[in-house]
Amino acid sequence: MATTGADRSLMQASLPKQNLPLVRRLEAVGFRAWPAASVQYDGSWQVRLTAGHPSNRLNSIVPLDPSDHRDVEIRLEKASRKFEAYGRPAVVRETPLASPVLIDLIKEQGWKRFDETAVMVCDLSQADLPDTLDHLPTHDVGRFVDANLAVDQAQLSLKPALAEIISAIKPPSGLFMIEDTVHGSLATVLCVQDNDLAGIMSLSVAGGHRRKGLGIEILTSALRWARMRSARTAWLQVKLSNAPAIALYERLGFRDAYHYCYWQERCE
């Protein structure tokens, strides 16, 4: 029986005791896999900003130490002003590394909670993957960006920022696409291999071609590529409301590592 997004939200409290070293490592590789244009630190807080792209992963205050809540109200106001300079409300990323004092403060201030997300991991040595690569990665960033925007039906104005983000990824990356001459771009995925960890980013299937096996076809190609390059563990992020995607990932052996969400500053 499939697990619904609402059911999974209720599971947050029943997750196993958090492995904070694992959370720290996955957060760190996540930052390298999706690099922000500007990163500033205030103590253990990371303030990530990217003017040309709206992704919350690129535009958020990320606390990285649960015990770091010194002068929390002053620091939050200071960080929020950086977002104001970019013309957008401040966003806080709440992971198990966030101080409860900070989270209590933003609750009191009326911030809005959104985008509950699971970070899932998979032991690649146990994953049932094809013996050969059905799809080889491309090194053409521009072509991949065009395909990704087309599949997501995203604004073409995002192309320069997305190309810059992908070009700035330092670990080895595999850019995978499924295309045909009739329908054009059908599916895309970005796989970033950071030593023994492989991050799955931007997995997308075109709206009219879902539930045809394209998602698992391109995902297994990316995972097979990563395993051939000696990655031992794959990780990805998926919204808890996306039950079909979660079911697909669980079929391949992905399991919850931790959950996170975002909080957005109240707009006056």
Phi, psi and omega in degrees: 000129184291145178270129181277164177300320180296318178300318183290329176298320179290339181284347183307315183291339183263006176299149177300160180309132188294133174271089187298322175301322178293317179301314180301318182292318180292324175296318181296315180290331176296321177296320180289331181281341181218074192286133176280156180289324181230129177229122178234151181245142169229099189063232179267004177278136175252125178254110185253128181220139178217106188298323189272358184222136186275357184307131178294331177296335180262352186220079181198159172269122187242102176286137186237014179209115182300339182267359184268092177224026176293134178048043190298321183292318179295316182293323179295318178297318179297315180294322181297326179295330177296321178291321178301323179295335177269001179074031181217154178290150179292148179229134176248132175266117179261110173242180174298350179271357181278141177290132174302331179296317178296315182295320177298322181295313182291331173297314180298327181277359175083023177295153182261130180269137182203170175053060173293130190223143174258136167262122185243149179232156181218134174282108185293337179290339181256352184287139179273097184241156179296156181287336181231161178279119175287331182223134178266146179288150174260156174255005182271096183298317181300317179295319179296316180299316178302316180295316181297316179296321179293316180296318180280352186053043182269165181293135179295340179295344179279351187302311182300317181293317181294320177297321179294318180298310183294322179293336182275353180292122184275319178294160178302138184230143174247123180256110186249141180219149167242123181225158167219166187287341182271310187259350181080225184281127183249326183201149177218154171204145176247127178242123182248117180263116181243091186058241184272002181251139178237119180262132177263119184234147169056042174285120183219142174234135182302143187307319183278004185231020178280163181062030176241010178089002182290325181298311181288330179295313182283327179294315180294329175296316179295318180293321178297317177302315181295318180294323177296335179265017173079015171291140182252335182226132174257150177221156177202169179236136182214136179294141182296338180282349184266072184299319179299318180294318180299318179298319178298313182295320180295327177299328181271358177103007177287141178225154180300135170256313175194169177244156171216169175210176176242154173235131178251137181299140179295130178269131180282000000 
